[in-house]
Amino acid sequence: MAIALTWTAATPAASAAPVPRSDEWWFHAWSVETKVWPLSKGTGVTVAVIDDGVNARLPELSGAVLPGLDTAGGHTRGQVDFDEQGHGTSIAALIAGRGGGRTAYVGLAPEAKIIPVRLPHGSATEDNITEIAQGIRFAVDHGAKVVNMSIGGTSVRCEDDLQSAIAYAIGHDVVLVAAAGNDGDGTNAAEQPARCPGVLAVGAVTKATKPWHRTQRQNYVTISAPGAQMGLVGKDGTYYPDSAGTSGAAALTSAAVALIRSRNPGMSGRTVVQRILATAMPIGGEEWDPRTGYGVLLVRNAMDPAEYPVPSGAPNPVYEAFDRWKASTDRAPSRQPVAAAKPEGGSGGLPVGTIAAGAAGASLVVAGLAAAVLIVSRRRKVGRRA
């Protein structure tokens, strides 16, 4: 299993103010308070978090967590976090933290709601695929417009049950987001659900807008977001100031989708993803990179079609991969293609003229902030807890 956040505990300064902490650097990098939140804070959008469960009693999430599903057969409704430190809770707080508590942690979409789905093992192992699929369908049936899966397990293909549930979600106009994986400097094996056609797979970047050294290098990676040098809140309110992983990057991307959908309630999920890719900021001048996809997500640009128009025919490799899978099911339903962000036989990337991000001055580099040392202290293997 590759749930990817690393932890180093510390005691935060208490604050009751509903404003982002100074070390939530992505708020400054994306100009959230001045350019994003005046348009939307996520009102009216529900995000499902398929994970270990979420501590609904955490003050930082007060009022954000709805009753969900416990696929392990318990009676928690997903509102109890079974991870030792609280992976699911930290993901939910990244998305919809309300401030308050010991950390005063604020999420990117603080007015969004969370539907928690607890998995038996918090991973995407073969034994858990049925539960992940069940969780996706539950989320869709209970009003989620975004499904966050900061989970992953190595796999040679996307399992049929999982792909079928993804198709169910897309058929109901739900956007699916998954962590790309955290073993890019190791075995770098492909993981599901990130590799599944129709899923927006997210890589991680640092404050300096560089790929995080462990982010997965795969052809299914389509977008990237902040995922290193992150402060996170655990299930008991402990603050972890130097965490990293594509789990966090996926959570911020899911929150961005919530903001976009709240601002543009009539916009289809397919168009949301198309805009995210078309308005991203390419890394290092490359149109596509196996670590960062089509570039770093630029929230303000993606959520404002009036100021940043994207042609209706702009490429949308996430949904194009899904459409290929759907077309193939009549011929060979058991042979699913891997979602390919980079077109086979081509150089990859969106046409230069498609990018409407206004890249001049759009760098995520935060002036005056030195890159912090990444401390990797928590890892998980497929099917096991570390």
Short mmCIF file of C-alpha atoms in Angstrom, two decimals:
data_model
loop_
_atom_site.label_atom_id
_atom_site.label_comp_id
_atom_site.label_asym_id
_atom_site.label_seq_id
_atom_site.Cartn_x
_atom_site.Cartn_y
_atom_site.Cartn_z
CA MET A 1 0.00 0.00 0.00
CA ALA A 2 1.22 3.45 -0.77
CA ILE A 3 -0.58 6.00 1.30
CA ALA A 4 1.94 8.72 1.35
CA LEU A 5 2.28 11.19 4.06
CA THR A 6 5.31 11.31 6.33
CA TRP A 7 5.24 12.69 9.80
CA THR A 8 7.29 14.54 12.41
CA ALA A 9 5.33 15.59 15.48
CA ALA A 10 5.47 19.05 17.03
CA THR A 11 3.32 21.27 19.20
CA PRO A 12 1.69 24.10 17.22
CA ALA A 13 0.83 27.56 18.40
CA ALA A 14 -2.86 27.70 19.24
CA SER A 15 -5.10 29.97 17.22
CA ALA A 16 -8.84 30.20 16.91
CA ALA A 17 -8.75 32.50 13.89
CA PRO A 18 -10.38 30.95 10.80
CA VAL A 19 -7.45 31.89 8.57
CA PRO A 20 -4.78 29.65 7.03
CA ARG A 21 -1.69 28.94 9.07
CA SER A 22 1.46 30.67 7.87
CA ASP A 23 3.04 27.31 7.01
CA GLU A 24 0.13 26.30 4.74
CA TRP A 25 2.26 27.75 1.95
CA TRP A 26 -0.02 26.73 -0.90
CA PHE A 27 -2.50 29.42 0.17
CA HIS A 28 0.06 32.12 -0.57
CA ALA A 29 1.35 30.37 -3.68
CA TRP A 30 -2.14 30.15 -5.17
CA SER A 31 -3.25 33.58 -3.82
CA VAL A 32 -6.22 31.77 -2.32
CA GLU A 33 -7.44 34.44 0.08
CA THR A 34 -7.25 37.25 -2.47
CA LYS A 35 -8.08 35.56 -5.78
CA VAL A 36 -9.77 32.22 -5.11
CA TRP A 37 -11.98 32.53 -2.04
CA PRO A 38 -13.69 35.71 -3.29
CA LEU A 39 -15.10 33.42 -6.02
CA SER A 40 -15.77 30.27 -4.01
CA LYS A 41 -15.00 28.44 -0.78
CA GLY A 42 -16.65 25.20 -1.83
CA THR A 43 -20.21 25.84 -0.69
CA GLY A 44 -22.67 23.22 -1.88
CA VAL A 45 -20.11 20.60 -2.90
CA THR A 46 -19.50 17.31 -1.10
CA VAL A 47 -16.18 15.47 -1.37
CA ALA A 48 -15.92 11.78 -0.53
CA VAL A 49 -12.71 10.71 1.22
CA ILE A 50 -12.03 6.99 0.73
CA ASP A 51 -9.42 6.18 3.35
CA ASP A 52 -9.04 4.99 6.96
CA GLY A 53 -12.05 6.95 8.12
CA VAL A 54 -12.21 10.54 9.38
CA ASN A 55 -12.40 11.75 12.97
CA ALA A 56 -15.62 13.75 12.76
CA ARG A 57 -15.11 15.07 16.31
CA LEU A 58 -11.88 16.89 15.52
CA PRO A 59 -12.54 20.61 16.21
CA GLU A 60 -10.73 21.58 13.01
CA LEU A 61 -13.43 19.68 11.08
CA SER A 62 -16.39 20.83 13.14
CA GLY A 63 -19.52 20.70 10.99
CA ALA A 64 -17.69 19.44 7.91
CA VAL A 65 -18.05 15.65 8.17
CA LEU A 66 -21.29 13.96 7.14
CA PRO A 67 -22.29 10.38 7.99
CA GLY A 68 -20.52 8.03 5.61
CA LEU A 69 -19.76 4.36 5.18
CA ASP A 70 -17.72 1.79 7.09
CA THR A 71 -16.92 -0.92 4.54
CA ALA A 72 -15.23 -2.98 7.28
CA GLY A 73 -18.64 -3.79 8.70
CA GLY A 74 -18.43 -1.54 11.73
CA HIS A 75 -21.01 0.98 12.86
CA THR A 76 -18.81 4.06 12.61
CA ARG A 77 -20.36 5.51 9.42
CA GLY A 78 -16.78 6.33 8.49
CA GLN A 79 -16.55 8.95 11.24
CA VAL A 80 -13.75 7.24 13.19
CA ASP A 81 -10.17 7.23 11.88
CA PHE A 82 -8.49 3.84 12.33
CA ASP A 83 -5.03 4.91 11.17
CA GLU A 84 -2.45 5.26 13.94
CA GLN A 85 -1.82 8.94 13.23
CA GLY A 86 -4.91 9.79 11.24
CA HIS A 87 -4.30 9.69 7.50
CA GLY A 88 -7.95 10.06 6.55
CA THR A 89 -8.44 12.91 8.99
CA SER A 90 -5.45 14.82 7.66
CA ILE A 91 -6.74 14.41 4.10
CA ALA A 92 -10.18 15.69 5.11
CA ALA A 93 -8.62 18.68 6.87
CA LEU A 94 -6.56 19.56 3.79
CA ILE A 95 -9.80 19.65 1.84
CA ALA A 96 -12.32 21.19 4.24
CA GLY A 97 -10.63 22.18 7.52
CA ARG A 98 -12.61 24.90 9.31
CA GLY A 99 -9.94 26.28 11.64
CA GLY A 100 -10.27 26.07 15.41
CA GLY A 101 -8.89 23.35 17.60
CA ARG A 102 -5.26 23.20 18.64
CA THR A 103 -3.94 23.78 15.12
CA ALA A 104 -6.46 26.22 13.61
CA TYR A 105 -6.00 24.23 10.43
CA VAL A 106 -7.90 25.49 7.38
CA GLY A 107 -8.64 23.51 4.24
CA LEU A 108 -8.55 24.81 0.70
CA ALA A 109 -12.35 24.45 0.39
CA PRO A 110 -13.51 25.19 3.95
CA GLU A 111 -17.19 25.35 3.09
CA ALA A 112 -17.27 21.96 1.37
CA LYS A 113 -18.63 18.86 3.10
CA ILE A 114 -16.89 15.51 3.58
CA ILE A 115 -18.38 12.03 3.17
CA PRO A 116 -15.94 9.61 4.87
CA VAL A 117 -15.58 6.05 3.60
CA ARG A 118 -13.56 3.72 5.80
CA LEU A 119 -11.68 0.85 4.16
CA PRO A 120 -10.74 -2.30 6.11
CA HIS A 121 -7.03 -1.77 5.47
CA GLY A 122 -6.88 1.80 4.19
CA SER A 123 -5.24 0.66 0.96
CA ALA A 124 -5.88 -0.44 -2.60
CA THR A 125 -4.83 -4.06 -2.23
CA GLU A 126 -6.60 -6.81 -4.14
CA ASP A 127 -8.50 -7.70 -0.97
CA ASN A 128 -9.80 -4.14 -0.74
CA ILE A 129 -10.94 -3.54 -4.31
CA THR A 130 -14.51 -4.57 -3.61
CA GLU A 131 -14.68 -2.13 -0.70
CA ILE A 132 -13.19 0.73 -2.73
CA ALA A 133 -15.72 0.10 -5.47
CA GLN A 134 -18.48 -0.02 -2.85
CA GLY A 135 -17.24 3.25 -1.40
CA ILE A 136 -17.26 4.97 -4.79
CA ARG A 137 -20.83 3.88 -5.48
CA PHE A 138 -21.94 4.93 -1.98
CA ALA A 139 -20.36 8.35 -2.44
CA VAL A 140 -22.06 8.86 -5.79
CA ASP A 141 -25.44 7.77 -4.43
CA HIS A 142 -25.10 10.14 -1.47
CA GLY A 143 -24.37 13.30 -3.41
CA ALA A 144 -20.58 13.52 -3.69
CA LYS A 145 -19.37 15.47 -6.72
CA VAL A 146 -15.71 14.63 -6.07
CA VAL A 147 -14.14 11.39 -4.83
CA ASN A 148 -10.69 11.63 -3.26
CA MET A 149 -8.58 8.47 -3.15
CA SER A 150 -5.27 9.21 -1.43
CA ILE A 151 -4.57 5.50 -1.48
CA GLY A 152 -2.74 3.17 -3.79
CA GLY A 153 -1.56 -0.37 -4.35
CA THR A 154 0.68 -1.80 -7.03
CA SER A 155 -1.18 -3.56 -9.79
CA VAL A 156 -0.57 -4.73 -13.34
CA ARG A 157 -4.01 -3.48 -14.34
CA CYS A 158 -7.08 -1.71 -13.04
CA GLU A 159 -9.33 -4.33 -11.49
CA ASP A 160 -12.71 -4.89 -13.14
CA ASP A 161 -14.80 -4.07 -10.06
CA LEU A 162 -12.91 -0.84 -9.50
CA GLN A 163 -13.13 0.24 -13.13
CA SER A 164 -16.84 -0.53 -13.17
CA ALA A 165 -17.37 1.71 -10.13
CA ILE A 166 -15.32 4.46 -11.78
CA ALA A 167 -17.57 4.20 -14.83
CA TYR A 168 -20.60 4.46 -12.53
CA ALA A 169 -19.20 7.65 -11.01
CA ILE A 170 -18.36 9.23 -14.35
CA GLY A 171 -21.82 8.30 -15.61
CA HIS A 172 -23.18 10.37 -12.73
CA ASP A 173 -20.86 13.31 -13.45
CA VAL A 174 -18.55 12.72 -10.48
CA VAL A 175 -14.83 13.59 -10.70
CA LEU A 176 -12.38 10.99 -9.33
CA VAL A 177 -8.97 12.03 -8.00
CA ALA A 178 -6.16 9.71 -6.83
CA ALA A 179 -2.63 9.94 -5.50
CA ALA A 180 -0.08 8.93 -8.15
CA GLY A 181 2.16 7.07 -5.70
CA ASN A 182 5.24 7.68 -3.57
CA ASP A 183 7.86 5.23 -4.78
CA GLY A 184 9.22 7.12 -7.75
CA ASP A 185 12.75 6.85 -6.42
CA GLY A 186 12.28 3.13 -5.74
CA THR A 187 10.46 0.42 -7.67
CA ASN A 188 8.19 3.03 -9.27
CA ALA A 189 5.51 0.41 -9.93
CA ALA A 190 2.19 1.49 -11.40
CA GLU A 191 -0.63 1.77 -8.86
CA GLN A 192 -4.39 1.64 -8.84
CA PRO A 193 -6.68 3.54 -8.62
CA ALA A 194 -4.38 6.20 -10.10
CA ARG A 195 -3.74 4.11 -13.21
CA CYS A 196 -7.43 3.48 -13.89
CA PRO A 197 -8.94 5.19 -16.96
CA GLY A 198 -11.07 8.15 -15.93
CA VAL A 199 -9.11 8.99 -12.77
CA LEU A 200 -7.21 12.26 -12.37
CA ALA A 201 -3.83 11.06 -11.07
CA VAL A 202 -1.85 13.62 -9.06
CA GLY A 203 1.89 13.96 -8.55
CA ALA A 204 3.55 16.09 -5.86
CA VAL A 205 5.70 19.21 -6.09
CA THR A 206 7.68 21.19 -3.51
CA LYS A 207 7.56 24.86 -2.53
CA ALA A 208 10.15 25.56 -5.20
CA THR A 209 7.86 24.10 -7.88
CA LYS A 210 10.08 21.06 -8.31
CA PRO A 211 8.90 17.45 -8.46
CA TRP A 212 9.00 15.81 -5.03
CA HIS A 213 11.80 13.25 -5.23
CA ARG A 214 9.52 10.30 -4.40
CA THR A 215 6.57 11.19 -6.61
CA GLN A 216 5.73 8.39 -9.04
CA ARG A 217 7.06 8.53 -12.60
CA GLN A 218 4.28 7.02 -14.67
CA ASN A 219 2.44 7.66 -17.93
CA TYR A 220 -0.86 7.96 -16.05
CA VAL A 221 0.22 11.10 -14.13
CA THR A 222 -1.85 14.01 -15.42
CA ILE A 223 -1.51 16.90 -12.95
CA SER A 224 0.55 17.91 -9.92
CA ALA A 225 -0.04 19.94 -6.77
CA PRO A 226 1.76 20.86 -3.54
CA GLY A 227 2.69 17.67 -1.72
CA ALA A 228 5.92 18.28 0.20
CA GLN A 229 7.02 20.42 3.13
CA MET A 230 3.44 20.29 4.36
CA GLY A 231 2.03 20.77 7.82
CA LEU A 232 -0.84 18.39 8.60
CA VAL A 233 -3.19 17.72 11.47
CA GLY A 234 -3.63 14.18 12.79
CA LYS A 235 -6.75 12.54 14.14
CA ASP A 236 -6.06 13.59 17.74
CA GLY A 237 -5.12 17.16 16.88
CA THR A 238 -1.37 16.55 16.80
CA TYR A 239 0.36 18.76 14.27
CA TYR A 240 2.93 17.22 11.90
CA PRO A 241 4.95 20.09 10.41
CA ASP A 242 7.08 18.31 7.81
CA SER A 243 4.94 15.83 5.93
CA ALA A 244 5.11 14.79 2.29
CA GLY A 245 3.39 12.63 -0.29
CA THR A 246 1.08 12.48 -3.26
CA SER A 247 -1.77 11.86 -0.80
CA GLY A 248 -1.70 15.53 0.15
CA ALA A 249 -1.36 16.62 -3.47
CA ALA A 250 -4.45 14.60 -4.36
CA ALA A 251 -6.38 16.11 -1.44
CA LEU A 252 -5.59 19.67 -2.54
CA THR A 253 -6.60 18.76 -6.09
CA SER A 254 -9.92 17.36 -4.85
CA ALA A 255 -10.45 20.57 -2.90
CA ALA A 256 -9.71 22.57 -6.05
CA VAL A 257 -12.29 20.52 -7.94
CA ALA A 258 -14.79 21.34 -5.19
CA LEU A 259 -14.04 25.04 -5.57
CA ILE A 260 -14.43 24.88 -9.34
CA ARG A 261 -17.72 22.99 -9.10
CA SER A 262 -19.06 25.34 -6.46
CA ARG A 263 -18.21 28.36 -8.62
CA ASN A 264 -19.56 26.70 -11.79
CA PRO A 265 -22.44 24.43 -10.70
CA GLY A 266 -23.50 23.76 -14.28
CA MET A 267 -20.04 22.71 -15.44
CA SER A 268 -19.65 19.00 -16.15
CA GLY A 269 -16.97 16.96 -14.46
CA ARG A 270 -15.45 16.28 -17.85
CA THR A 271 -15.07 20.00 -18.47
CA VAL A 272 -13.68 20.58 -14.98
CA VAL A 273 -10.86 18.12 -15.62
CA GLN A 274 -10.28 19.51 -19.11
CA ARG A 275 -9.85 22.99 -17.65
CA ILE A 276 -7.53 21.81 -14.89
CA LEU A 277 -5.19 20.27 -17.47
CA ALA A 278 -5.42 23.09 -20.00
CA THR A 279 -4.70 25.85 -17.49
CA ALA A 280 -1.90 24.08 -15.59
CA MET A 281 1.61 25.52 -15.45
CA PRO A 282 4.08 23.15 -17.19
CA ILE A 283 7.19 22.27 -15.21
CA GLY A 284 10.58 23.04 -16.72
CA GLY A 285 9.11 24.09 -20.06
CA GLU A 286 7.89 20.56 -20.78
CA GLU A 287 4.32 20.09 -21.98
CA TRP A 288 4.12 16.77 -20.13
CA ASP A 289 6.33 15.11 -17.55
CA PRO A 290 5.95 11.61 -16.04
CA ARG A 291 6.26 13.06 -12.53
CA THR A 292 4.09 16.17 -12.82
CA GLY A 293 1.83 15.45 -15.79
CA TYR A 294 0.73 18.55 -17.68
CA GLY A 295 2.02 20.75 -14.90
CA VAL A 296 1.08 22.31 -11.59
CA LEU A 297 -2.58 22.98 -10.92
CA LEU A 298 -3.45 26.70 -10.96
CA VAL A 299 -6.69 26.94 -9.02
CA ARG A 300 -7.79 30.46 -9.94
CA ASN A 301 -7.26 29.89 -13.64
CA ALA A 302 -9.13 26.59 -13.68
CA MET A 303 -12.17 27.95 -11.87
CA ASP A 304 -12.73 31.08 -13.96
CA PRO A 305 -13.75 30.31 -17.57
CA ALA A 306 -14.55 33.97 -18.27
CA GLU A 307 -11.02 35.14 -17.61
CA TYR A 308 -9.25 31.95 -18.71
CA PRO A 309 -11.22 30.45 -21.60
CA VAL A 310 -10.39 26.96 -22.81
CA PRO A 311 -11.54 25.72 -26.25
CA SER A 312 -14.31 23.15 -26.04
CA GLY A 313 -12.23 20.82 -28.20
CA ALA A 314 -9.11 21.04 -26.02
CA PRO A 315 -7.51 17.66 -25.27
CA ASN A 316 -8.74 15.82 -22.20
CA PRO A 317 -6.51 12.74 -21.82
CA VAL A 318 -8.15 11.59 -18.58
CA TYR A 319 -11.57 11.23 -20.18
CA GLU A 320 -10.15 10.19 -23.53
CA ALA A 321 -8.56 7.20 -21.78
CA PHE A 322 -11.90 6.42 -20.15
CA ASP A 323 -13.71 6.69 -23.48
CA ARG A 324 -11.23 4.22 -25.00
CA TRP A 325 -11.84 1.80 -22.16
CA LYS A 326 -15.59 2.14 -22.50
CA ALA A 327 -15.41 1.52 -26.24
CA SER A 328 -13.26 -1.55 -25.65
CA THR A 329 -15.56 -3.26 -23.17
CA ASP A 330 -17.83 -4.71 -25.85
CA ARG A 331 -14.82 -6.31 -27.55
CA ALA A 332 -12.67 -7.40 -24.61
CA PRO A 333 -14.11 -6.43 -21.22
CA SER A 334 -11.34 -8.16 -19.26
CA ARG A 335 -8.50 -6.36 -21.04
CA GLN A 336 -8.55 -2.83 -19.72
CA PRO A 337 -5.99 -0.34 -21.00
CA VAL A 338 -3.95 1.66 -18.54
CA ALA A 339 -4.88 5.33 -18.45
CA ALA A 340 -2.22 7.03 -20.53
CA ALA A 341 -1.62 10.73 -20.01
CA LYS A 342 1.07 10.74 -22.66
CA PRO A 343 -0.32 9.67 -26.06
CA GLU A 344 1.29 6.55 -27.44
CA GLY A 345 3.73 7.23 -30.24
CA GLY A 346 3.67 10.98 -29.65
CA SER A 347 5.66 13.55 -27.78
CA GLY A 348 2.91 13.98 -25.22
CA GLY A 349 1.36 17.11 -23.81
CA LEU A 350 -1.37 19.53 -24.76
CA PRO A 351 -0.82 21.78 -27.76
CA VAL A 352 0.96 24.94 -26.71
CA GLY A 353 -1.91 27.12 -27.89
CA THR A 354 -4.31 25.32 -25.56
CA ILE A 355 -2.68 26.48 -22.35
CA ALA A 356 -4.59 29.51 -21.10
CA ALA A 357 -2.86 29.85 -17.76
CA GLY A 358 -1.14 33.17 -18.31
CA ALA A 359 2.09 31.53 -17.21
CA ALA A 360 4.02 34.78 -16.86
CA GLY A 361 4.48 35.36 -13.15
CA ALA A 362 2.48 32.24 -12.31
CA SER A 363 5.29 30.34 -10.61
CA LEU A 364 4.43 28.63 -7.34
CA VAL A 365 7.82 29.55 -5.90
CA VAL A 366 7.28 31.36 -2.62
CA ALA A 367 9.87 34.12 -2.31
CA GLY A 368 12.05 34.06 0.77
CA LEU A 369 11.09 30.54 1.82
CA ALA A 370 13.99 28.11 1.90
CA ALA A 371 13.31 24.53 0.90
CA ALA A 372 12.83 22.38 4.00
CA VAL A 373 14.45 19.01 4.49
CA LEU A 374 12.02 16.16 3.84
CA ILE A 375 11.88 13.71 6.70
CA VAL A 376 10.59 10.33 5.60
CA SER A 377 9.50 8.52 8.74
CA ARG A 378 6.41 6.60 7.71
CA ARG A 379 6.00 4.07 4.90
CA ARG A 380 3.49 1.37 4.11
CA LYS A 381 3.73 -1.73 2.01
CA VAL A 382 0.92 -3.29 0.04
CA GLY A 383 -1.43 -4.99 2.42
CA ARG A 384 0.52 -4.04 5.54
CA ARG A 385 0.68 -1.31 8.12
CA ALA A 386 4.01 0.27 8.93
#
